[in-house]
Amino acid sequence: MAPLADQYFGLTERTKPVCVTEFGYAIPVLGQMPCGFDFAKSHTAQRQGPHLVQGLDWARQSGFVRLVIVWNLDVYSSTGVTDCNVPYALWRSDWQSPALPLLKTYLAAHAQ
């Protein structure tokens, strides 16, 4: 998130806050990935939560990111594996997610 958010902040001449509307961490679904997702083949569900928390923490400390929307909660529950949004889903077909408890803990600790 850091390089892209910083680039957008620079486009505003560093005068306007940035909102990150789709921040996620793609992971394989049932061992499969949609076309074009080769970059995420080595990603794991166990790493999804720490990656998201690290990004949220960077955004909070950046001083110029106003909003981050974690992408996405449950697209997996309603679409097939080939949908390009599915690898970002936090909930899987078994409604489990190692990432959600980490996100909940982080957000509770930094609630304002």
PDB file of N, CA and C in Angstrom:
ATOM      1  N   MET A   1       0.822  -1.184   0.000  1.00  0.00           N
ATOM      2  CA  MET A   1       0.000   0.000   0.000  1.00  0.00           C
ATOM      3  C   MET A   1       0.868   1.251   0.000  1.00  0.00           C
ATOM      4  N   ALA A   2       1.984   1.225   0.692  1.00  0.00           N
ATOM      5  CA  ALA A   2       2.790   2.433   0.903  1.00  0.00           C
ATOM      6  C   ALA A   2       3.202   3.145  -0.382  1.00  0.00           C
ATOM      7  N   PRO A   3       3.809   2.469  -1.351  1.00  0.00           N
ATOM      8  CA  PRO A   3       4.255   3.207  -2.544  1.00  0.00           C
ATOM      9  C   PRO A   3       3.100   3.855  -3.308  1.00  0.00           C
ATOM     10  N   LEU A   4       1.996   3.129  -3.469  1.00  0.00           N
ATOM     11  CA  LEU A   4       0.876   3.676  -4.233  1.00  0.00           C
ATOM     12  C   LEU A   4       0.194   4.821  -3.483  1.00  0.00           C
ATOM     13  N   ALA A   5      -0.038   4.653  -2.197  1.00  0.00           N
ATOM     14  CA  ALA A   5      -0.664   5.721  -1.411  1.00  0.00           C
ATOM     15  C   ALA A   5       0.211   6.966  -1.410  1.00  0.00           C
ATOM     16  N   ASP A   6       1.507   6.778  -1.271  1.00  0.00           N
ATOM     17  CA  ASP A   6       2.422   7.920  -1.293  1.00  0.00           C
ATOM     18  C   ASP A   6       2.415   8.606  -2.658  1.00  0.00           C
ATOM     19  N   GLN A   7       2.321   7.815  -3.721  1.00  0.00           N
ATOM     20  CA  GLN A   7       2.255   8.394  -5.067  1.00  0.00           C
ATOM     21  C   GLN A   7       0.992   9.236  -5.230  1.00  0.00           C
ATOM     22  N   TYR A   8      -0.149   8.722  -4.765  1.00  0.00           N
ATOM     23  CA  TYR A   8      -1.390   9.498  -4.853  1.00  0.00           C
ATOM     24  C   TYR A   8      -1.314  10.762  -4.003  1.00  0.00           C
ATOM     25  N   PHE A   9      -0.714  10.654  -2.832  1.00  0.00           N
ATOM     26  CA  PHE A   9      -0.557  11.828  -1.976  1.00  0.00           C
ATOM     27  C   PHE A   9       0.286  12.876  -2.688  1.00  0.00           C
ATOM     28  N   GLY A  10       1.316  12.435  -3.388  1.00  0.00           N
ATOM     29  CA  GLY A  10       2.149  13.349  -4.163  1.00  0.00           C
ATOM     30  C   GLY A  10       1.375  14.044  -5.267  1.00  0.00           C
ATOM     31  N   LEU A  11       0.407  13.341  -5.866  1.00  0.00           N
ATOM     32  CA  LEU A  11      -0.402  13.953  -6.927  1.00  0.00           C
ATOM     33  C   LEU A  11      -1.238  15.116  -6.404  1.00  0.00           C
ATOM     34  N   THR A  12      -1.516  15.126  -5.108  1.00  0.00           N
ATOM     35  CA  THR A  12      -2.268  16.239  -4.516  1.00  0.00           C
ATOM     36  C   THR A  12      -1.327  17.323  -4.000  1.00  0.00           C
ATOM     37  N   GLU A  13      -0.060  17.224  -4.406  1.00  0.00           N
ATOM     38  CA  GLU A  13       0.982  18.130  -3.905  1.00  0.00           C
ATOM     39  C   GLU A  13       1.084  18.036  -2.390  1.00  0.00           C
ATOM     40  N   ARG A  14       0.795  16.830  -1.886  1.00  0.00           N
ATOM     41  CA  ARG A  14       0.880  16.504  -0.470  1.00  0.00           C
ATOM     42  C   ARG A  14      -0.009  17.408   0.395  1.00  0.00           C
ATOM     43  N   THR A  15      -1.176  17.767  -0.167  1.00  0.00           N
ATOM     44  CA  THR A  15      -2.084  18.664   0.551  1.00  0.00           C
ATOM     45  C   THR A  15      -3.411  18.026   0.928  1.00  0.00           C
ATOM     46  N   LYS A  16      -3.752  16.882   0.330  1.00  0.00           N
ATOM     47  CA  LYS A  16      -5.044  16.253   0.616  1.00  0.00           C
ATOM     48  C   LYS A  16      -4.826  14.823   1.097  1.00  0.00           C
ATOM     49  N   PRO A  17      -5.641  14.379   2.041  1.00  0.00           N
ATOM     50  CA  PRO A  17      -5.501  13.007   2.530  1.00  0.00           C
ATOM     51  C   PRO A  17      -5.882  11.992   1.447  1.00  0.00           C
ATOM     52  N   VAL A  18      -5.418  10.777   1.629  1.00  0.00           N
ATOM     53  CA  VAL A  18      -5.675   9.691   0.683  1.00  0.00           C
ATOM     54  C   VAL A  18      -6.625   8.684   1.330  1.00  0.00           C
ATOM     55  N   CYS A  19      -7.556   8.160   0.535  1.00  0.00           N
ATOM     56  CA  CYS A  19      -8.438   7.080   0.970  1.00  0.00           C
ATOM     57  C   CYS A  19      -8.108   5.840   0.142  1.00  0.00           C
ATOM     58  N   VAL A  20      -7.746   4.762   0.803  1.00  0.00           N
ATOM     59  CA  VAL A  20      -7.425   3.502   0.135  1.00  0.00           C
ATOM     60  C   VAL A  20      -8.691   2.652   0.182  1.00  0.00           C
ATOM     61  N   THR A  21      -9.305   2.442  -0.977  1.00  0.00           N
ATOM     62  CA  THR A  21     -10.632   1.820  -1.001  1.00  0.00           C
ATOM     63  C   THR A  21     -10.636   0.319  -1.247  1.00  0.00           C
ATOM     64  N   GLU A  22      -9.525  -0.271  -1.629  1.00  0.00           N
ATOM     65  CA  GLU A  22      -9.479  -1.721  -1.821  1.00  0.00           C
ATOM     66  C   GLU A  22      -8.103  -2.239  -1.421  1.00  0.00           C
ATOM     67  N   PHE A  23      -7.924  -2.476  -0.125  1.00  0.00           N
ATOM     68  CA  PHE A  23      -6.658  -2.993   0.382  1.00  0.00           C
ATOM     69  C   PHE A  23      -6.868  -4.444   0.795  1.00  0.00           C
ATOM     70  N   GLY A  24      -6.130  -5.351   0.192  1.00  0.00           N
ATOM     71  CA  GLY A  24      -6.308  -6.757   0.513  1.00  0.00           C
ATOM     72  C   GLY A  24      -5.051  -7.568   0.299  1.00  0.00           C
ATOM     73  N   TYR A  25      -5.185  -8.867   0.547  1.00  0.00           N
ATOM     74  CA  TYR A  25      -4.084  -9.814   0.410  1.00  0.00           C
ATOM     75  C   TYR A  25      -4.675 -11.074  -0.205  1.00  0.00           C
ATOM     76  N   ALA A  26      -4.392 -11.296  -1.468  1.00  0.00           N
ATOM     77  CA  ALA A  26      -4.958 -12.433  -2.191  1.00  0.00           C
ATOM     78  C   ALA A  26      -4.297 -13.737  -1.769  1.00  0.00           C
ATOM     79  N   ILE A  27      -5.119 -14.776  -1.610  1.00  0.00           N
ATOM     80  CA  ILE A  27      -4.601 -16.109  -1.308  1.00  0.00           C
ATOM     81  C   ILE A  27      -5.312 -17.128  -2.207  1.00  0.00           C
ATOM     82  N   PRO A  28      -4.653 -18.253  -2.489  1.00  0.00           N
ATOM     83  CA  PRO A  28      -5.291 -19.281  -3.318  1.00  0.00           C
ATOM     84  C   PRO A  28      -6.584 -19.792  -2.679  1.00  0.00           C
ATOM     85  N   VAL A  29      -7.532 -20.149  -3.525  1.00  0.00           N
ATOM     86  CA  VAL A  29      -8.811 -20.690  -3.078  1.00  0.00           C
ATOM     87  C   VAL A  29      -8.911 -22.120  -3.594  1.00  0.00           C
ATOM     88  N   LEU A  30      -8.987 -23.058  -2.661  1.00  0.00           N
ATOM     89  CA  LEU A  30      -9.030 -24.475  -3.028  1.00  0.00           C
ATOM     90  C   LEU A  30      -7.875 -24.825  -3.958  1.00  0.00           C
ATOM     91  N   GLY A  31      -6.718 -24.210  -3.708  1.00  0.00           N
ATOM     92  CA  GLY A  31      -5.528 -24.461  -4.506  1.00  0.00           C
ATOM     93  C   GLY A  31      -5.528 -23.809  -5.877  1.00  0.00           C
ATOM     94  N   GLN A  32      -6.522 -22.980  -6.148  1.00  0.00           N
ATOM     95  CA  GLN A  32      -6.650 -22.347  -7.457  1.00  0.00           C
ATOM     96  C   GLN A  32      -6.611 -20.830  -7.335  1.00  0.00           C
ATOM     97  N   MET A  33      -6.232 -20.191  -8.441  1.00  0.00           N
ATOM     98  CA  MET A  33      -6.229 -18.730  -8.526  1.00  0.00           C
ATOM     99  C   MET A  33      -6.824 -18.328  -9.872  1.00  0.00           C
ATOM    100  N   PRO A  34      -7.530 -17.202  -9.929  1.00  0.00           N
ATOM    101  CA  PRO A  34      -7.988 -16.706 -11.221  1.00  0.00           C
ATOM    102  C   PRO A  34      -6.795 -16.353 -12.106  1.00  0.00           C
ATOM    103  N   CYS A  35      -7.032 -16.301 -13.382  1.00  0.00           N
ATOM    104  CA  CYS A  35      -5.993 -15.921 -14.338  1.00  0.00           C
ATOM    105  C   CYS A  35      -5.402 -14.570 -13.948  1.00  0.00           C
ATOM    106  N   GLY A  36      -4.088 -14.465 -13.999  1.00  0.00           N
ATOM    107  CA  GLY A  36      -3.426 -13.205 -13.681  1.00  0.00           C
ATOM    108  C   GLY A  36      -3.004 -13.061 -12.228  1.00  0.00           C
ATOM    109  N   PHE A  37      -3.247 -14.064 -11.417  1.00  0.00           N
ATOM    110  CA  PHE A  37      -2.930 -13.982  -9.992  1.00  0.00           C
ATOM    111  C   PHE A  37      -1.706 -14.810  -9.613  1.00  0.00           C
ATOM    112  N   ASP A  38      -0.808 -15.020 -10.556  1.00  0.00           N
ATOM    113  CA  ASP A  38       0.403 -15.790 -10.259  1.00  0.00           C
ATOM    114  C   ASP A  38       1.199 -15.192  -9.107  1.00  0.00           C
ATOM    115  N   PHE A  39       1.130 -13.879  -8.934  1.00  0.00           N
ATOM    116  CA  PHE A  39       1.871 -13.202  -7.860  1.00  0.00           C
ATOM    117  C   PHE A  39       1.469 -13.708  -6.482  1.00  0.00           C
ATOM    118  N   ALA A  40       0.280 -14.282  -6.359  1.00  0.00           N
ATOM    119  CA  ALA A  40      -0.235 -14.658  -5.042  1.00  0.00           C
ATOM    120  C   ALA A  40      -0.207 -16.162  -4.777  1.00  0.00           C
ATOM    121  N   LYS A  41       0.367 -16.934  -5.662  1.00  0.00           N
ATOM    122  CA  LYS A  41       0.356 -18.391  -5.484  1.00  0.00           C
ATOM    123  C   LYS A  41       1.046 -18.838  -4.201  1.00  0.00           C
ATOM    124  N   SER A  42       2.028 -18.096  -3.743  1.00  0.00           N
ATOM    125  CA  SER A  42       2.744 -18.484  -2.517  1.00  0.00           C
ATOM    126  C   SER A  42       2.149 -17.851  -1.260  1.00  0.00           C
ATOM    127  N   HIS A  43       1.121 -17.039  -1.399  1.00  0.00           N
ATOM    128  CA  HIS A  43       0.484 -16.417  -0.235  1.00  0.00           C
ATOM    129  C   HIS A  43      -0.288 -17.469   0.555  1.00  0.00           C
ATOM    130  N   THR A  44      -0.414 -17.245   1.860  1.00  0.00           N
ATOM    131  CA  THR A  44      -1.127 -18.192   2.722  1.00  0.00           C
ATOM    132  C   THR A  44      -2.177 -17.479   3.564  1.00  0.00           C
ATOM    133  N   ALA A  45      -3.182 -18.243   3.989  1.00  0.00           N
ATOM    134  CA  ALA A  45      -4.216 -17.688   4.866  1.00  0.00           C
ATOM    135  C   ALA A  45      -3.608 -17.227   6.187  1.00  0.00           C
ATOM    136  N   GLN A  46      -2.560 -17.912   6.648  1.00  0.00           N
ATOM    137  CA  GLN A  46      -1.914 -17.532   7.905  1.00  0.00           C
ATOM    138  C   GLN A  46      -1.179 -16.202   7.786  1.00  0.00           C
ATOM    139  N   ARG A  47      -0.782 -15.829   6.603  1.00  0.00           N
ATOM    140  CA  ARG A  47      -0.057 -14.565   6.400  1.00  0.00           C
ATOM    141  C   ARG A  47      -1.002 -13.411   6.066  1.00  0.00           C
ATOM    142  N   GLN A  48      -2.249 -13.719   5.705  1.00  0.00           N
ATOM    143  CA  GLN A  48      -3.199 -12.679   5.309  1.00  0.00           C
ATOM    144  C   GLN A  48      -3.425 -11.664   6.432  1.00  0.00           C
ATOM    145  N   GLY A  49      -3.700 -12.129   7.632  1.00  0.00           N
ATOM    146  CA  GLY A  49      -3.959 -11.230   8.754  1.00  0.00           C
ATOM    147  C   GLY A  49      -2.788 -10.329   9.091  1.00  0.00           C
ATOM    148  N   PRO A  50      -1.587 -10.892   9.301  1.00  0.00           N
ATOM    149  CA  PRO A  50      -0.439 -10.034   9.596  1.00  0.00           C
ATOM    150  C   PRO A  50      -0.159  -9.005   8.502  1.00  0.00           C
ATOM    151  N   HIS A  51      -0.347  -9.383   7.249  1.00  0.00           N
ATOM    152  CA  HIS A  51      -0.128  -8.438   6.149  1.00  0.00           C
ATOM    153  C   HIS A  51      -1.126  -7.280   6.230  1.00  0.00           C
ATOM    154  N   LEU A  52      -2.384  -7.600   6.469  1.00  0.00           N
ATOM    155  CA  LEU A  52      -3.406  -6.553   6.552  1.00  0.00           C
ATOM    156  C   LEU A  52      -3.159  -5.636   7.747  1.00  0.00           C
ATOM    157  N   VAL A  53      -2.819  -6.215   8.893  1.00  0.00           N
ATOM    158  CA  VAL A  53      -2.531  -5.407  10.086  1.00  0.00           C
ATOM    159  C   VAL A  53      -1.322  -4.508   9.845  1.00  0.00           C
ATOM    160  N   GLN A  54      -0.294  -5.037   9.210  1.00  0.00           N
ATOM    161  CA  GLN A  54       0.891  -4.228   8.904  1.00  0.00           C
ATOM    162  C   GLN A  54       0.515  -3.049   8.006  1.00  0.00           C
ATOM    163  N   GLY A  55      -0.323  -3.292   7.014  1.00  0.00           N
ATOM    164  CA  GLY A  55      -0.754  -2.209   6.130  1.00  0.00           C
ATOM    165  C   GLY A  55      -1.595  -1.174   6.854  1.00  0.00           C
ATOM    166  N   LEU A  56      -2.508  -1.635   7.698  1.00  0.00           N
ATOM    167  CA  LEU A  56      -3.329  -0.696   8.468  1.00  0.00           C
ATOM    168  C   LEU A  56      -2.471   0.134   9.409  1.00  0.00           C
ATOM    169  N   ASP A  57      -1.492  -0.497  10.015  1.00  0.00           N
ATOM    170  CA  ASP A  57      -0.607   0.225  10.922  1.00  0.00           C
ATOM    171  C   ASP A  57       0.207   1.272  10.163  1.00  0.00           C
ATOM    172  N   TRP A  58       0.714   0.901   8.987  1.00  0.00           N
ATOM    173  CA  TRP A  58       1.446   1.875   8.171  1.00  0.00           C
ATOM    174  C   TRP A  58       0.540   3.051   7.831  1.00  0.00           C
ATOM    175  N   ALA A  59      -0.689   2.767   7.411  1.00  0.00           N
ATOM    176  CA  ALA A  59      -1.624   3.830   7.034  1.00  0.00           C
ATOM    177  C   ALA A  59      -1.910   4.750   8.220  1.00  0.00           C
ATOM    178  N   ARG A  60      -2.125   4.157   9.389  1.00  0.00           N
ATOM    179  CA  ARG A  60      -2.420   4.952  10.587  1.00  0.00           C
ATOM    180  C   ARG A  60      -1.265   5.880  10.920  1.00  0.00           C
ATOM    181  N   GLN A  61      -0.044   5.396  10.752  1.00  0.00           N
ATOM    182  CA  GLN A  61       1.128   6.190  11.091  1.00  0.00           C
ATOM    183  C   GLN A  61       1.581   7.132   9.975  1.00  0.00           C
ATOM    184  N   SER A  62       1.027   6.974   8.777  1.00  0.00           N
ATOM    185  CA  SER A  62       1.494   7.766   7.631  1.00  0.00           C
ATOM    186  C   SER A  62       1.233   9.258   7.788  1.00  0.00           C
ATOM    187  N   GLY A  63       0.149   9.589   8.464  1.00  0.00           N
ATOM    188  CA  GLY A  63      -0.199  10.992   8.612  1.00  0.00           C
ATOM    189  C   GLY A  63      -1.012  11.550   7.455  1.00  0.00           C
ATOM    190  N   PHE A  64      -1.186  10.770   6.378  1.00  0.00           N
ATOM    191  CA  PHE A  64      -1.956  11.290   5.250  1.00  0.00           C
ATOM    192  C   PHE A  64      -3.016  10.324   4.728  1.00  0.00           C
ATOM    193  N   VAL A  65      -3.079   9.119   5.250  1.00  0.00           N
ATOM    194  CA  VAL A  65      -4.140   8.193   4.850  1.00  0.00           C
ATOM    195  C   VAL A  65      -5.302   8.374   5.815  1.00  0.00           C
ATOM    196  N   ARG A  66      -6.440   8.779   5.286  1.00  0.00           N
ATOM    197  CA  ARG A  66      -7.623   9.051   6.109  1.00  0.00           C
ATOM    198  C   ARG A  66      -8.469   7.805   6.314  1.00  0.00           C
ATOM    199  N   LEU A  67      -8.523   6.943   5.312  1.00  0.00           N
ATOM    200  CA  LEU A  67      -9.454   5.820   5.329  1.00  0.00           C
ATOM    201  C   LEU A  67      -8.834   4.632   4.605  1.00  0.00           C
ATOM    202  N   VAL A  68      -9.038   3.440   5.151  1.00  0.00           N
ATOM    203  CA  VAL A  68      -8.637   2.206   4.473  1.00  0.00           C
ATOM    204  C   VAL A  68      -9.825   1.251   4.524  1.00  0.00           C
ATOM    205  N   ILE A  69     -10.212   0.733   3.374  1.00  0.00           N
ATOM    206  CA  ILE A  69     -11.256  -0.287   3.302  1.00  0.00           C
ATOM    207  C   ILE A  69     -10.572  -1.608   2.980  1.00  0.00           C
ATOM    208  N   VAL A  70     -10.690  -2.559   3.905  1.00  0.00           N
ATOM    209  CA  VAL A  70     -10.108  -3.884   3.679  1.00  0.00           C
ATOM    210  C   VAL A  70     -11.007  -4.624   2.700  1.00  0.00           C
ATOM    211  N   TRP A  71     -10.383  -5.155   1.648  1.00  0.00           N
ATOM    212  CA  TRP A  71     -11.104  -5.817   0.569  1.00  0.00           C
ATOM    213  C   TRP A  71     -10.835  -7.297   0.654  1.00  0.00           C
ATOM    214  N   ASN A  72     -11.759  -8.105   0.770  1.00  0.00           N
ATOM    215  CA  ASN A  72     -13.177  -8.002   1.018  1.00  0.00           C
ATOM    216  C   ASN A  72     -13.590  -9.040   2.037  1.00  0.00           C
ATOM    217  N   LEU A  73     -14.790  -8.948   2.526  1.00  0.00           N
ATOM    218  CA  LEU A  73     -15.217  -9.838   3.602  1.00  0.00           C
ATOM    219  C   LEU A  73     -15.601 -11.227   3.106  1.00  0.00           C
ATOM    220  N   ASP A  74     -16.536 -11.303   2.152  1.00  0.00           N
ATOM    221  CA  ASP A  74     -17.095 -12.632   1.859  1.00  0.00           C
ATOM    222  C   ASP A  74     -17.504 -12.880   0.414  1.00  0.00           C
ATOM    223  N   VAL A  75     -16.823 -12.321  -0.539  1.00  0.00           N
ATOM    224  CA  VAL A  75     -17.177 -12.597  -1.936  1.00  0.00           C
ATOM    225  C   VAL A  75     -17.154 -14.094  -2.212  1.00  0.00           C
ATOM    226  N   TYR A  76     -16.276 -14.813  -1.535  1.00  0.00           N
ATOM    227  CA  TYR A  76     -16.161 -16.254  -1.764  1.00  0.00           C
ATOM    228  C   TYR A  76     -17.485 -16.968  -1.540  1.00  0.00           C
ATOM    229  N   SER A  77     -18.284 -16.476  -0.622  1.00  0.00           N
ATOM    230  CA  SER A  77     -19.522 -17.171  -0.282  1.00  0.00           C
ATOM    231  C   SER A  77     -20.569 -17.095  -1.381  1.00  0.00           C
ATOM    232  N   SER A  78     -20.396 -16.200  -2.341  1.00  0.00           N
ATOM    233  CA  SER A  78     -21.451 -16.016  -3.332  1.00  0.00           C
ATOM    234  C   SER A  78     -21.004 -16.189  -4.777  1.00  0.00           C
ATOM    235  N   THR A  79     -19.729 -16.407  -5.021  1.00  0.00           N
ATOM    236  CA  THR A  79     -19.256 -16.527  -6.399  1.00  0.00           C
ATOM    237  C   THR A  79     -18.279 -17.685  -6.536  1.00  0.00           C
ATOM    238  N   GLY A  80     -17.885 -17.964  -7.748  1.00  0.00           N
ATOM    239  CA  GLY A  80     -16.971 -19.069  -8.002  1.00  0.00           C
ATOM    240  C   GLY A  80     -15.515 -18.689  -7.822  1.00  0.00           C
ATOM    241  N   VAL A  81     -14.665 -19.691  -7.826  1.00  0.00           N
ATOM    242  CA  VAL A  81     -13.229 -19.517  -7.619  1.00  0.00           C
ATOM    243  C   VAL A  81     -12.597 -18.650  -8.705  1.00  0.00           C
ATOM    244  N   THR A  82     -13.179 -18.606  -9.883  1.00  0.00           N
ATOM    245  CA  THR A  82     -12.573 -17.851 -10.983  1.00  0.00           C
ATOM    246  C   THR A  82     -12.814 -16.349 -10.901  1.00  0.00           C
ATOM    247  N   ASP A  83     -13.683 -15.899 -10.031  1.00  0.00           N
ATOM    248  CA  ASP A  83     -13.940 -14.463  -9.854  1.00  0.00           C
ATOM    249  C   ASP A  83     -12.687 -13.808  -9.282  1.00  0.00           C
ATOM    250  N   CYS A  84     -12.243 -12.714  -9.873  1.00  0.00           N
ATOM    251  CA  CYS A  84     -10.988 -12.080  -9.443  1.00  0.00           C
ATOM    252  C   CYS A  84     -11.066 -11.443  -8.058  1.00  0.00           C
ATOM    253  N   ASN A  85     -12.237 -11.347  -7.462  1.00  0.00           N
ATOM    254  CA  ASN A  85     -12.355 -10.816  -6.102  1.00  0.00           C
ATOM    255  C   ASN A  85     -12.226 -11.905  -5.037  1.00  0.00           C
ATOM    256  N   VAL A  86     -12.473 -13.136  -5.420  1.00  0.00           N
ATOM    257  CA  VAL A  86     -12.494 -14.247  -4.472  1.00  0.00           C
ATOM    258  C   VAL A  86     -11.187 -14.414  -3.690  1.00  0.00           C
ATOM    259  N   PRO A  87     -10.009 -14.315  -4.300  1.00  0.00           N
ATOM    260  CA  PRO A  87      -8.782 -14.524  -3.520  1.00  0.00           C
ATOM    261  C   PRO A  87      -8.598 -13.538  -2.366  1.00  0.00           C
ATOM    262  N   TYR A  88      -9.279 -12.409  -2.409  1.00  0.00           N
ATOM    263  CA  TYR A  88      -9.141 -11.405  -1.351  1.00  0.00           C
ATOM    264  C   TYR A  88     -10.099 -11.633  -0.181  1.00  0.00           C
ATOM    265  N   ALA A  89     -11.057 -12.543  -0.322  1.00  0.00           N
ATOM    266  CA  ALA A  89     -12.067 -12.757   0.712  1.00  0.00           C
ATOM    267  C   ALA A  89     -11.437 -13.183   2.037  1.00  0.00           C
ATOM    268  N   LEU A  90     -11.938 -12.603   3.118  1.00  0.00           N
ATOM    269  CA  LEU A  90     -11.471 -12.979   4.452  1.00  0.00           C
ATOM    270  C   LEU A  90     -12.158 -14.257   4.918  1.00  0.00           C
ATOM    271  N   TRP A  91     -13.463 -14.372   4.671  1.00  0.00           N
ATOM    272  CA  TRP A  91     -14.188 -15.596   5.003  1.00  0.00           C
ATOM    273  C   TRP A  91     -14.108 -16.546   3.827  1.00  0.00           C
ATOM    274  N   ARG A  92     -13.949 -17.810   4.122  1.00  0.00           N
ATOM    275  CA  ARG A  92     -13.907 -18.858   3.103  1.00  0.00           C
ATOM    276  C   ARG A  92     -15.182 -19.693   3.183  1.00  0.00           C
ATOM    277  N   SER A  93     -15.255 -20.733   2.391  1.00  0.00           N
ATOM    278  CA  SER A  93     -16.474 -21.552   2.326  1.00  0.00           C
ATOM    279  C   SER A  93     -16.839 -22.162   3.674  1.00  0.00           C
ATOM    280  N   ASP A  94     -15.858 -22.374   4.553  1.00  0.00           N
ATOM    281  CA  ASP A  94     -16.140 -22.923   5.883  1.00  0.00           C
ATOM    282  C   ASP A  94     -16.391 -21.825   6.918  1.00  0.00           C
ATOM    283  N   TRP A  95     -16.472 -20.592   6.475  1.00  0.00           N
ATOM    284  CA  TRP A  95     -16.714 -19.413   7.307  1.00  0.00           C
ATOM    285  C   TRP A  95     -15.620 -19.199   8.346  1.00  0.00           C
ATOM    286  N   GLN A  96     -14.432 -19.693   8.067  1.00  0.00           N
ATOM    287  CA  GLN A  96     -13.283 -19.494   8.942  1.00  0.00           C
ATOM    288  C   GLN A  96     -12.350 -18.456   8.339  1.00  0.00           C
ATOM    289  N   SER A  97     -11.626 -17.766   9.199  1.00  0.00           N
ATOM    290  CA  SER A  97     -10.657 -16.784   8.733  1.00  0.00           C
ATOM    291  C   SER A  97      -9.625 -16.516   9.817  1.00  0.00           C
ATOM    292  N   PRO A  98      -8.369 -16.910   9.582  1.00  0.00           N
ATOM    293  CA  PRO A  98      -7.324 -16.562  10.538  1.00  0.00           C
ATOM    294  C   PRO A  98      -7.109 -15.052  10.627  1.00  0.00           C
ATOM    295  N   ALA A  99      -7.464 -14.321   9.585  1.00  0.00           N
ATOM    296  CA  ALA A  99      -7.214 -12.877   9.550  1.00  0.00           C
ATOM    297  C   ALA A  99      -8.171 -12.080  10.434  1.00  0.00           C
ATOM    298  N   LEU A 100      -9.413 -12.497  10.540  1.00  0.00           N
ATOM    299  CA  LEU A 100     -10.403 -11.686  11.257  1.00  0.00           C
ATOM    300  C   LEU A 100     -10.074 -11.448  12.730  1.00  0.00           C
ATOM    301  N   PRO A 101      -9.650 -12.445  13.509  1.00  0.00           N
ATOM    302  CA  PRO A 101      -9.295 -12.154  14.904  1.00  0.00           C
ATOM    303  C   PRO A 101      -8.146 -11.147  15.024  1.00  0.00           C
ATOM    304  N   LEU A 102      -7.165 -11.237  14.134  1.00  0.00           N
ATOM    305  CA  LEU A 102      -6.055 -10.276  14.168  1.00  0.00           C
ATOM    306  C   LEU A 102      -6.539  -8.866  13.851  1.00  0.00           C
ATOM    307  N   LEU A 103      -7.390  -8.751  12.835  1.00  0.00           N
ATOM    308  CA  LEU A 103      -7.933  -7.433  12.485  1.00  0.00           C
ATOM    309  C   LEU A 103      -8.772  -6.871  13.628  1.00  0.00           C
ATOM    310  N   LYS A 104      -9.600  -7.704  14.238  1.00  0.00           N
ATOM    311  CA  LYS A 104     -10.442  -7.260  15.351  1.00  0.00           C
ATOM    312  C   LYS A 104      -9.587  -6.744  16.506  1.00  0.00           C
ATOM    313  N   THR A 105      -8.553  -7.483  16.854  1.00  0.00           N
ATOM    314  CA  THR A 105      -7.664  -7.074  17.943  1.00  0.00           C
ATOM    315  C   THR A 105      -6.969  -5.761  17.620  1.00  0.00           C
ATOM    316  N   TYR A 106      -6.453  -5.644  16.407  1.00  0.00           N
ATOM    317  CA  TYR A 106      -5.755  -4.418  16.009  1.00  0.00           C
ATOM    318  C   TYR A 106      -6.708  -3.222  16.041  1.00  0.00           C
ATOM    319  N   LEU A 107      -7.882  -3.388  15.450  1.00  0.00           N
ATOM    320  CA  LEU A 107      -8.831  -2.274  15.390  1.00  0.00           C
ATOM    321  C   LEU A 107      -9.323  -1.876  16.779  1.00  0.00           C
ATOM    322  N   ALA A 108      -9.549  -2.844  17.654  1.00  0.00           N
ATOM    323  CA  ALA A 108      -9.978  -2.524  19.020  1.00  0.00           C
ATOM    324  C   ALA A 108      -8.895  -1.750  19.764  1.00  0.00           C
ATOM    325  N   ALA A 109      -7.652  -2.103  19.530  1.00  0.00           N
ATOM    326  CA  ALA A 109      -6.541  -1.429  20.205  1.00  0.00           C
ATOM    327  C   ALA A 109      -6.323  -0.010  19.699  1.00  0.00           C
ATOM    328  N   HIS A 110      -6.799   0.281  18.497  1.00  0.00           N
ATOM    329  CA  HIS A 110      -6.575   1.600  17.904  1.00  0.00           C
ATOM    330  C   HIS A 110      -7.866   2.369  17.656  1.00  0.00           C
ATOM    331  N   ALA A 111      -8.949   1.962  18.312  1.00  0.00           N
ATOM    332  CA  ALA A 111     -10.227   2.664  18.163  1.00  0.00           C
ATOM    333  C   ALA A 111     -10.124   4.052  18.773  1.00  0.00           C
ATOM    334  N   GLN A 112     -10.778   4.981  18.117  1.00  0.00           N
ATOM    335  CA  GLN A 112     -10.753   6.361  18.638  1.00  0.00           C
ATOM    336  C   GLN A 112     -12.129   6.814  18.996  1.00  0.00           C
TER     337      GLN A 112
END
